[in-house]
Short mmCIF file of C-alpha atoms in Angstrom, two decimals:
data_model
loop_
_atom_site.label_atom_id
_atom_site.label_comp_id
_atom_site.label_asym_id
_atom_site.label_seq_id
_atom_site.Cartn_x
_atom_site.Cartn_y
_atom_site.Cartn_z
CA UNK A 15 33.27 9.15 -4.48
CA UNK A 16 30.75 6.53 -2.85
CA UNK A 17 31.14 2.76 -3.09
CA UNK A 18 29.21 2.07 -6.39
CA UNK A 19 26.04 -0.51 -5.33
CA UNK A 20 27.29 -3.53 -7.31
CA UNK A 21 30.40 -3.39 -4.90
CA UNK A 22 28.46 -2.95 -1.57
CA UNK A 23 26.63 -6.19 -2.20
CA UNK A 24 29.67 -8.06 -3.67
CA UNK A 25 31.36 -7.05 -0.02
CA UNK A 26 27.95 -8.59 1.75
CA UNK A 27 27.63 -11.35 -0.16
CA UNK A 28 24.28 -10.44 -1.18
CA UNK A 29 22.61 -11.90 -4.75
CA UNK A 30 19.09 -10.98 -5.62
CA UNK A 31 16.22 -13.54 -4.40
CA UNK A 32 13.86 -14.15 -7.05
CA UNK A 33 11.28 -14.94 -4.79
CA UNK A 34 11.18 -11.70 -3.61
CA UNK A 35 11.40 -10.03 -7.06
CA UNK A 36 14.54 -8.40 -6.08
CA UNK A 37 16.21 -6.30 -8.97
CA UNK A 38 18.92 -3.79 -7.52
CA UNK A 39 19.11 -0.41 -8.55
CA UNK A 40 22.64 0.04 -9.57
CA UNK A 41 22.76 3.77 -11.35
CA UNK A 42 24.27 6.09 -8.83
CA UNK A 43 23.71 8.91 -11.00
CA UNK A 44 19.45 7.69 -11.10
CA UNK A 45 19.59 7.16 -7.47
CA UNK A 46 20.77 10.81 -7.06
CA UNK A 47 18.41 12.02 -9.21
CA UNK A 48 15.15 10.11 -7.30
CA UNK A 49 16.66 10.86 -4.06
CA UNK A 50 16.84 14.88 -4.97
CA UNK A 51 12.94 14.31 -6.31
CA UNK A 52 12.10 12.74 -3.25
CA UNK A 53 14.12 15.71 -0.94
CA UNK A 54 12.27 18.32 -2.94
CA UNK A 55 8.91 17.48 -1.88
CA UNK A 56 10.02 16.87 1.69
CA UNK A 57 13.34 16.39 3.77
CA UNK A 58 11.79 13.43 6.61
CA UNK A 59 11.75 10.11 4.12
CA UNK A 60 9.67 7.07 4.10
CA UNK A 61 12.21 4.23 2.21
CA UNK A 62 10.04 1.56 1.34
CA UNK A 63 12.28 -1.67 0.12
CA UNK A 64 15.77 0.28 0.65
CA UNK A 65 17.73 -2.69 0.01
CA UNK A 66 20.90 -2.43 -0.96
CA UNK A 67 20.65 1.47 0.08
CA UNK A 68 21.12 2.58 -3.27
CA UNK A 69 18.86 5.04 -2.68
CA UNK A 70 19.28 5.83 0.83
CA UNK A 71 22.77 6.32 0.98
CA UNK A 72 21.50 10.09 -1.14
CA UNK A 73 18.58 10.20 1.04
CA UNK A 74 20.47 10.50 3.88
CA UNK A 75 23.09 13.28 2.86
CA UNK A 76 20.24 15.73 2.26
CA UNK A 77 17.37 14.57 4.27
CA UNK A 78 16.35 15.85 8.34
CA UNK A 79 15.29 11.59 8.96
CA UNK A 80 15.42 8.41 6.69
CA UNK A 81 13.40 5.64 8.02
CA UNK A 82 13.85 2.58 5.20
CA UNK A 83 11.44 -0.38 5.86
CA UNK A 84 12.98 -4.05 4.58
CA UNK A 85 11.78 -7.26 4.71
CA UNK A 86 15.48 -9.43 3.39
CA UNK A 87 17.13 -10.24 6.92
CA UNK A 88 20.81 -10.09 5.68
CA UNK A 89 20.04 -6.47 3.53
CA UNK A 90 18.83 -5.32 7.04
CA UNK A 91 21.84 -6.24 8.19
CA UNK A 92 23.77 -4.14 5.74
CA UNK A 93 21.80 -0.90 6.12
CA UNK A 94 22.20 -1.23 10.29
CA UNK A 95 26.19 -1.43 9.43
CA UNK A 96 26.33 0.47 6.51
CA UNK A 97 24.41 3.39 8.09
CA UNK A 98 23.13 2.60 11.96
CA UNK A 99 25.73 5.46 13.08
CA UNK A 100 23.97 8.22 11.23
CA UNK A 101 22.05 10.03 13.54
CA UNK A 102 19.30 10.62 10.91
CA UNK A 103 18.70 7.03 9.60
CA UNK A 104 15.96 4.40 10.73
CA UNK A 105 14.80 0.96 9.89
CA UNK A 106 12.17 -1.17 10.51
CA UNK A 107 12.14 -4.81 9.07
CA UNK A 108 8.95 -5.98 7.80
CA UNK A 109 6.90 -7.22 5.28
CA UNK A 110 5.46 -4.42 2.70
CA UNK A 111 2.35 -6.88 2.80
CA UNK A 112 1.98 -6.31 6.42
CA UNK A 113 3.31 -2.88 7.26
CA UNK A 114 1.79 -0.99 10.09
CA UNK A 115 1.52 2.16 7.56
CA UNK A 116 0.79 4.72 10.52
CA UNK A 117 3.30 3.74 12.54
CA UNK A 118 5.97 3.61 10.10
CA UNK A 119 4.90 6.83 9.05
CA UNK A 120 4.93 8.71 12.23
CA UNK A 121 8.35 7.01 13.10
CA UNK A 122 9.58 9.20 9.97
CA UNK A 123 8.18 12.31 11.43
CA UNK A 124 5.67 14.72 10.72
CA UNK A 125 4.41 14.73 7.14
CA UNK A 126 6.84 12.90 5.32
CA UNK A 127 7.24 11.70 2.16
CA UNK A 128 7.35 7.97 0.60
CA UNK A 129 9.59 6.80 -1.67
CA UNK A 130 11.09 3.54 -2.98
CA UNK A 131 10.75 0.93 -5.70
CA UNK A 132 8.25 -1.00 -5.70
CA UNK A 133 7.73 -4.65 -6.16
CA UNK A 134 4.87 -5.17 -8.93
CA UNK A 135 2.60 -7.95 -7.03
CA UNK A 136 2.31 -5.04 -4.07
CA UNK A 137 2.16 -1.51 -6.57
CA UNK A 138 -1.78 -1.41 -6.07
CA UNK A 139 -1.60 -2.32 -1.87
CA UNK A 140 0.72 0.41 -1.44
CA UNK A 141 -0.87 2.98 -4.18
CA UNK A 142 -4.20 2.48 -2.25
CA UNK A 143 -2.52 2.56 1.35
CA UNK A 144 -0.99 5.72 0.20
CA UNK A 145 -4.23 7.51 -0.18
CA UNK A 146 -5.68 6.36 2.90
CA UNK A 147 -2.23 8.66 4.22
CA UNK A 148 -2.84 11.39 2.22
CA UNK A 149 -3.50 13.75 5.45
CA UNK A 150 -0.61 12.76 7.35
CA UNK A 151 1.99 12.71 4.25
CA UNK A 152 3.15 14.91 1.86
CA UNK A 153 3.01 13.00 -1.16
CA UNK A 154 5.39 9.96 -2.88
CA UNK A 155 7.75 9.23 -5.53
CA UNK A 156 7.82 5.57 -6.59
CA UNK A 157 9.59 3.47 -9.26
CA UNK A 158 7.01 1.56 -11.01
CA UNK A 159 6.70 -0.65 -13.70
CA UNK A 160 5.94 1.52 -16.81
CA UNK A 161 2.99 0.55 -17.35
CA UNK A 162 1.58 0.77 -14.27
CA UNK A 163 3.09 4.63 -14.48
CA UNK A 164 0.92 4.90 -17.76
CA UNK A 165 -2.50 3.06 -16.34
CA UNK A 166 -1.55 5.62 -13.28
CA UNK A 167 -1.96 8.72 -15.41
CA UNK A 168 -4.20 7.64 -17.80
CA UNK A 169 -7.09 9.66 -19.44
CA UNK A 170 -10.88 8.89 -20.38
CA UNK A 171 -10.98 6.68 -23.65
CA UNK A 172 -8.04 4.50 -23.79
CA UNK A 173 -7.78 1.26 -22.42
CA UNK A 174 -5.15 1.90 -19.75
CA UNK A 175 -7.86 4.52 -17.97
CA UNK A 176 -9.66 2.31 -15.21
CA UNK A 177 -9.50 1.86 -11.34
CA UNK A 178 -5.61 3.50 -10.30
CA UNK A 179 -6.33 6.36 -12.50
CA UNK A 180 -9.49 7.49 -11.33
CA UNK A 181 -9.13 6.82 -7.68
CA UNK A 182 -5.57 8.10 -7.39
CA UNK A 183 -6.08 10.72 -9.66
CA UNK A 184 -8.55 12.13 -7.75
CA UNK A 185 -6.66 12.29 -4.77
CA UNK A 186 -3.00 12.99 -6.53
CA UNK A 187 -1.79 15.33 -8.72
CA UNK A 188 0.13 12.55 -10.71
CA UNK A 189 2.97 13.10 -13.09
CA UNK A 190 5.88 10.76 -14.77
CA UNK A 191 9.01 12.44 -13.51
CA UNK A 192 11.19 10.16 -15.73
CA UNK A 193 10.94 6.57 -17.64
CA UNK A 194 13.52 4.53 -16.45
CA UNK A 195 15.68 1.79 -18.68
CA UNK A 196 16.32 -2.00 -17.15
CA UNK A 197 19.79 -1.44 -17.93
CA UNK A 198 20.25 0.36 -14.57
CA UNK A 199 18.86 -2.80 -12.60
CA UNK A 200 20.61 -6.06 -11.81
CA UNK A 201 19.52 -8.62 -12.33
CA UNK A 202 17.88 -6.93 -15.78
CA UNK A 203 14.20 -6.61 -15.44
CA UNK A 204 11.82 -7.69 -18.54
CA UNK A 205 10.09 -4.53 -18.07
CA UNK A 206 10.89 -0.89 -18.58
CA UNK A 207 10.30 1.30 -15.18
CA UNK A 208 9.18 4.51 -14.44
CA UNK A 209 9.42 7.42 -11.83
CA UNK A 210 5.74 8.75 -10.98
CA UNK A 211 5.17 11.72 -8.26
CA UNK A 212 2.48 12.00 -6.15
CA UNK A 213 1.25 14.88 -4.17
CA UNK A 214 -2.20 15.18 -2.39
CA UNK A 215 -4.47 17.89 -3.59
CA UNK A 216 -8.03 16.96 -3.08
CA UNK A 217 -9.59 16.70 0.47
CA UNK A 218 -11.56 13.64 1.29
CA UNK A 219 -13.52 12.62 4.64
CA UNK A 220 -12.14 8.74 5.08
CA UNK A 221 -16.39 7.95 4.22
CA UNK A 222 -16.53 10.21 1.35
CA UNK A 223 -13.64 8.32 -0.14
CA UNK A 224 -14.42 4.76 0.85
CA UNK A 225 -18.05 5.34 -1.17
CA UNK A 226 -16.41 7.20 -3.84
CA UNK A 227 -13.44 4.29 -4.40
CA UNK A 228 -16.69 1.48 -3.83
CA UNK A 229 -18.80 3.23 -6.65
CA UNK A 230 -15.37 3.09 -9.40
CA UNK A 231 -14.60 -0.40 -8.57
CA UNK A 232 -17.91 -1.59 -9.11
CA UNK A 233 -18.44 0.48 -12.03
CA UNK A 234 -15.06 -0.72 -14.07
CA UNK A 235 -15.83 -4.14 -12.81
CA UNK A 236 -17.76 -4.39 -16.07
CA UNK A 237 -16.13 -1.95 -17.62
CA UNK A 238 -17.59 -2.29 -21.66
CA UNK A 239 -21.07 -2.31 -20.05
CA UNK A 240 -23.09 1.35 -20.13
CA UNK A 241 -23.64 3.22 -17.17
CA UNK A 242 -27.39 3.15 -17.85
CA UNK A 243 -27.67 -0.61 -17.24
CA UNK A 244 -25.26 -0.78 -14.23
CA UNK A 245 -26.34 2.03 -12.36
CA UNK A 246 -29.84 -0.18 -12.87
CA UNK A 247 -28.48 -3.69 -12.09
CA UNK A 248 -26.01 -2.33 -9.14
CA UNK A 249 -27.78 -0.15 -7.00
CA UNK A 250 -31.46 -0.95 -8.07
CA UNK A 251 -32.38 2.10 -9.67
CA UNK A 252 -35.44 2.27 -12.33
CA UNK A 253 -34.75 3.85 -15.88
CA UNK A 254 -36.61 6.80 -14.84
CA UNK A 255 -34.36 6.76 -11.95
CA UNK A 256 -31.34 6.12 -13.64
CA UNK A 257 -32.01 8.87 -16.32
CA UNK A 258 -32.57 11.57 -13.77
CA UNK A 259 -29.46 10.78 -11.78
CA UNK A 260 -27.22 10.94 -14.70
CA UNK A 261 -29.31 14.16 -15.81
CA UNK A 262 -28.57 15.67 -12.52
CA UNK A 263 -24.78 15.17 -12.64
CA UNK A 264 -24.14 15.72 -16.06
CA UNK A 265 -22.99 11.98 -17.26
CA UNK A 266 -24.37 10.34 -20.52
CA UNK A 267 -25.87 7.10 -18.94
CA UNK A 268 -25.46 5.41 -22.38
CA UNK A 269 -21.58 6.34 -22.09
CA UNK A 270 -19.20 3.04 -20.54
CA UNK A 271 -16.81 4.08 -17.23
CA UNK A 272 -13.70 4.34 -19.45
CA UNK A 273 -15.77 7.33 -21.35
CA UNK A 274 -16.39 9.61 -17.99
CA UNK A 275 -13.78 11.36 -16.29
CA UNK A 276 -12.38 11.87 -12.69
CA UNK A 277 -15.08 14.82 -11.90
CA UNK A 278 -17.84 12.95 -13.78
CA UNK A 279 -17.24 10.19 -11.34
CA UNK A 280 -16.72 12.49 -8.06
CA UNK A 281 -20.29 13.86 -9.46
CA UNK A 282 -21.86 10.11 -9.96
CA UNK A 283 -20.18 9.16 -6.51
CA UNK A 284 -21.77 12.11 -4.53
CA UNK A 285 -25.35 11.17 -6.53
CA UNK A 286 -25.02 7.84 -5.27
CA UNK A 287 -24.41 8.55 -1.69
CA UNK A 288 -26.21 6.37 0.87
CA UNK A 289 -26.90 3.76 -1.92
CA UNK A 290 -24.72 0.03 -1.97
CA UNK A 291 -23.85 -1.56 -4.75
CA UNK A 292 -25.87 -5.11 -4.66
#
């Protein structure tokens, strides 16, 4: 039976930073269970915040390559003893913040996947870094705060649809694998967690996505006002204008961006091509 988490960091010494937002995943069984999620979508692993190596420790006993990225010095430290013999582990210490995301990918090998939990402030950086790696990856499974999970999967009409869902969820095929209680964290979280899988399905040109990601943000960036008099405002379109595009693509331009959905806005995106937002 493997050394239970709680014990492994007892034996280093180790207590969470706050600073850093550390909370420890301490459910072997959960660990297993990500780890096999992860495995199942492909067996070369990008760890992102291993940590302890709650995670990694099941990564490792299924998976062809495990390269964990870490930022704490003395957690480094205990992965490169706990696991620097295996001939299928890897680790690079940085910042999340300031990862070189291709390299760290291709040091995992071709097409991996990512995996990890992930610290709130960074959820978006590495959401939105994750689609600009959809061609060389094979998708992700991340612990999230829940409610990023549900703003992540998110349909037209509620108040959790905006920005992630639309972008991501035209890139991902996005599901909730599993809601996840703070019990199995120490310290205790405030916040209830959840598993979310990602795997690419649509194919964007890096422009063609750029534009399209440009034309959502500016669009929820006044989210309760109607299409018809943003469209006008934001890329200097008259109503006549305004009335035909919408016409053209099939969007009500007296409807608000929470009321159109993720091919309503691929349509509006592609109408909008070679037009800035002011």
């Amino acid at each position: 039976m493997s050394e239970s988490q709680h014990s492994i960091l007892r034996r280093y010494g180790i207590r969470p930073v706050k600073r850093r937002g550390q909370n420890f995943l301490v459910d072997g069984n959960l660990a297993r269970a990500i780890a096999q999620d992860t495995l199942a979508i492909s067996g070369r692993v990008l760890e992102l915040g291993a940590g302890g190596g709650a995670l990694t420790v099941h990564l490792l006993a299924g998976a062809e390559r495990v390269v964990c990225v870490e930022v704490d010095r003395n957690l480094c430290e205990l992965l490169r003893t706990e696991y620097g013999d295996r001939d299928n582990f890897g680790l690079i210490e940085a910042d999340l913040a300031k990862l070189d995301w291709v390299a760290a990918v291709e040091a995992a090998g071709e097409r991996p996947v990512i995996a990890g939990n992930l610290p709130y402030v960074l959820t978006s950086k590495v959401l939105f870094a994750l689609a600009e790696l959809r061609d060389v990856t094979s998708g992700a499974v991340f612990m999230v705060q829940k409610e990023v999970a549900e703003r992540l999967v998110a349909t037209p009409g509620g108040r959790d649809y905006g920005i992630l869902a639309v972008v991501l969820g035209s890139v991902f095929v996005i599901k909730i694998v599993r809601n996840v209680a703070a019990s199995v964290f120490w310290p205790r979280p405030e916040v209830e967690s959840a598993i979310v899988r990602l795997t690419p399905y649509k194919s964007w040109t890096r422009s063609d996505l750029d534009h399209f990601t440009a034309v959502v943000k500016t669009l929820f960036g006044q989210r309760r006002k109607k299409l018809r008099t943003q469209l006008r405002v934001h890329y200097d379109l008259n109503p006549e204008a305004v009335t035909e595009l919408c016409n053209g693509v099939g969007v009500d331009p007296d409807c608000r961006p929470e009321q159109v959905d993720l091919a309503g806005f691929q349509r509006l995106a592609a109408a909008l091509t070679g037009k800035d937002a002011d």
